[in-house]
């Protein structure tokens, strides 16, 4: 299996208050932790997208950053793992689950998911319009794994924004399956997330 890795470490960090690429967890910059994770998961070459030493330039949207990462990896790879630098607690066990499912060879994408914990409401301003059935909802994490050529084609197929790369493949009609994620695989989104993540590390 030829496997490449992309760490997405660009973006503006608007909710965090500053760019997140250089933020350290356990004394190690998050982009470096993410790189080690993908290497440990079997990625032969890992590209970091963002303003870090050796990194390639990010794009305006996450999907643009991923496109830059794919261009830097070049063609010829069978599979690619894509991981948020902002998820510093992702374990090799978790990444291994994604790779093992990908390795079975019957799907285009594999994503780790966790159940949604809170009751979800549809709201309009202050007003509650209804409650969403949670049983068929899941929260997506990274690392996500894809057939490289299918993701490249999905990138070409449309230019709309996407929350993650799986969404591009879903829209293009490809097959994406889930594996169990890890509730501890939190993302640094707001400043207060960092304290929780340090406590869990
Ligand atoms: N990311 C990226 N390029 C972008 C946007 C996001 O590489 N144009 C990366 C971030 O570095 C992060 C991951 O995608 O590792 C998840 O994005 P998010 O947590 O939303 O980071 P930001 O977009 O920087 O934060 P915000 O949405 O609050 O501005
Ligand atoms: Mg964002």
PDB file of C-alpha atoms in Angstrom, residues 94-163:
ATOM      1  CA  UNK A  94      -6.962   5.407  15.980  1.00  0.00           C
ATOM      2  CA  UNK A  95      -4.878   6.103  12.864  1.00  0.00           C
ATOM      3  CA  UNK A  96      -4.249   2.366  12.610  1.00  0.00           C
ATOM      4  CA  UNK A  97      -7.992   1.682  12.514  1.00  0.00           C
ATOM      5  CA  UNK A  98      -8.375   4.109   9.612  1.00  0.00           C
ATOM      6  CA  UNK A  99      -5.487   2.578   7.674  1.00  0.00           C
ATOM      7  CA  UNK A 100      -6.626  -0.998   8.346  1.00  0.00           C
ATOM      8  CA  UNK A 101     -10.102  -0.235   6.986  1.00  0.00           C
ATOM      9  CA  UNK A 102      -8.638   1.551   3.973  1.00  0.00           C
ATOM     10  CA  UNK A 103      -6.370  -1.405   3.316  1.00  0.00           C
ATOM     11  CA  UNK A 104      -9.376  -3.658   2.731  1.00  0.00           C
ATOM     12  CA  UNK A 105      -9.589  -1.802  -0.561  1.00  0.00           C
ATOM     13  CA  UNK A 106     -13.357  -1.666  -1.077  1.00  0.00           C
ATOM     14  CA  UNK A 107     -14.085   1.996  -0.240  1.00  0.00           C
ATOM     15  CA  UNK A 108     -12.921   5.467  -1.299  1.00  0.00           C
ATOM     16  CA  UNK A 109     -12.744   7.033   2.135  1.00  0.00           C
ATOM     17  CA  UNK A 110     -12.567   6.138   5.837  1.00  0.00           C
ATOM     18  CA  UNK A 111     -13.350   8.579   8.633  1.00  0.00           C
ATOM     19  CA  UNK A 112     -13.300   8.185  12.420  1.00  0.00           C
ATOM     20  CA  UNK A 113     -16.529   9.308  14.085  1.00  0.00           C
ATOM     21  CA  UNK A 114     -17.917   9.610  17.590  1.00  0.00           C
ATOM     22  CA  UNK A 115     -21.544   9.749  18.694  1.00  0.00           C
ATOM     23  CA  UNK A 116     -23.032  13.180  19.284  1.00  0.00           C
ATOM     24  CA  UNK A 117     -23.374  13.660  23.052  1.00  0.00           C
ATOM     25  CA  UNK A 118     -25.742  16.584  23.348  1.00  0.00           C
ATOM     26  CA  UNK A 119     -29.376  16.792  22.357  1.00  0.00           C
ATOM     27  CA  UNK A 120     -29.462  18.773  19.126  1.00  0.00           C
ATOM     28  CA  UNK A 121     -31.949  21.548  18.475  1.00  0.00           C
ATOM     29  CA  UNK A 122     -32.881  23.300  15.265  1.00  0.00           C
ATOM     30  CA  UNK A 123     -33.071  26.979  16.139  1.00  0.00           C
ATOM     31  CA  UNK A 124     -33.968  30.259  14.486  1.00  0.00           C
ATOM     32  CA  UNK A 125     -32.449  32.989  16.581  1.00  0.00           C
ATOM     33  CA  UNK A 126     -33.759  32.479  20.106  1.00  0.00           C
ATOM     34  CA  UNK A 127     -36.597  30.188  19.062  1.00  0.00           C
ATOM     35  CA  UNK A 128     -36.394  26.397  19.143  1.00  0.00           C
ATOM     36  CA  UNK A 129     -38.018  24.894  16.071  1.00  0.00           C
ATOM     37  CA  UNK A 130     -37.450  21.254  16.869  1.00  0.00           C
ATOM     38  CA  UNK A 131     -35.190  18.490  18.037  1.00  0.00           C
ATOM     39  CA  UNK A 132     -32.959  16.639  15.601  1.00  0.00           C
ATOM     40  CA  UNK A 133     -32.852  12.829  15.694  1.00  0.00           C
ATOM     41  CA  UNK A 134     -29.371  12.151  17.000  1.00  0.00           C
ATOM     42  CA  UNK A 135     -29.346   8.401  16.396  1.00  0.00           C
ATOM     43  CA  UNK A 136     -28.151   8.768  12.826  1.00  0.00           C
ATOM     44  CA  UNK A 137     -25.713  11.597  13.410  1.00  0.00           C
ATOM     45  CA  UNK A 138     -22.012  11.314  14.104  1.00  0.00           C
ATOM     46  CA  UNK A 139     -19.214  13.825  14.664  1.00  0.00           C
ATOM     47  CA  UNK A 140     -16.317  13.446  12.235  1.00  0.00           C
ATOM     48  CA  UNK A 141     -12.671  13.503  13.301  1.00  0.00           C
ATOM     49  CA  UNK A 142      -9.311  13.116  11.617  1.00  0.00           C
ATOM     50  CA  UNK A 143      -7.095  11.409  10.488  1.00  0.00           C
ATOM     51  CA  UNK A 144      -9.239  10.589   7.475  1.00  0.00           C
ATOM     52  CA  UNK A 145      -7.993   8.258   4.761  1.00  0.00           C
ATOM     53  CA  UNK A 146      -8.762   8.302   1.052  1.00  0.00           C
ATOM     54  CA  UNK A 147      -7.962   6.768  -2.273  1.00  0.00           C
ATOM     55  CA  UNK A 148      -5.684   9.465  -3.645  1.00  0.00           C
ATOM     56  CA  UNK A 149      -7.082   9.443  -7.206  1.00  0.00           C
ATOM     57  CA  UNK A 150     -10.692   9.534  -6.003  1.00  0.00           C
ATOM     58  CA  UNK A 151     -10.002  12.516  -3.743  1.00  0.00           C
ATOM     59  CA  UNK A 152      -8.150  14.270  -6.577  1.00  0.00           C
ATOM     60  CA  UNK A 153     -11.151  13.723  -8.874  1.00  0.00           C
ATOM     61  CA  UNK A 154     -13.545  14.951  -6.173  1.00  0.00           C
ATOM     62  CA  UNK A 155     -11.416  18.092  -5.775  1.00  0.00           C
ATOM     63  CA  UNK A 156     -11.841  18.664  -9.514  1.00  0.00           C
ATOM     64  CA  UNK A 157     -15.572  17.892  -9.499  1.00  0.00           C
ATOM     65  CA  UNK A 158     -16.742  21.001  -7.645  1.00  0.00           C
ATOM     66  CA  UNK A 159     -15.430  24.150  -5.994  1.00  0.00           C
ATOM     67  CA  UNK A 160     -17.898  24.517  -3.112  1.00  0.00           C
ATOM     68  CA  UNK A 161     -16.571  24.694   0.409  1.00  0.00           C
ATOM     69  CA  UNK A 162     -16.438  21.522   2.453  1.00  0.00           C
ATOM     70  CA  UNK A 163     -16.108  20.809   6.153  1.00  0.00           C
TER      71      UNK A 163
END
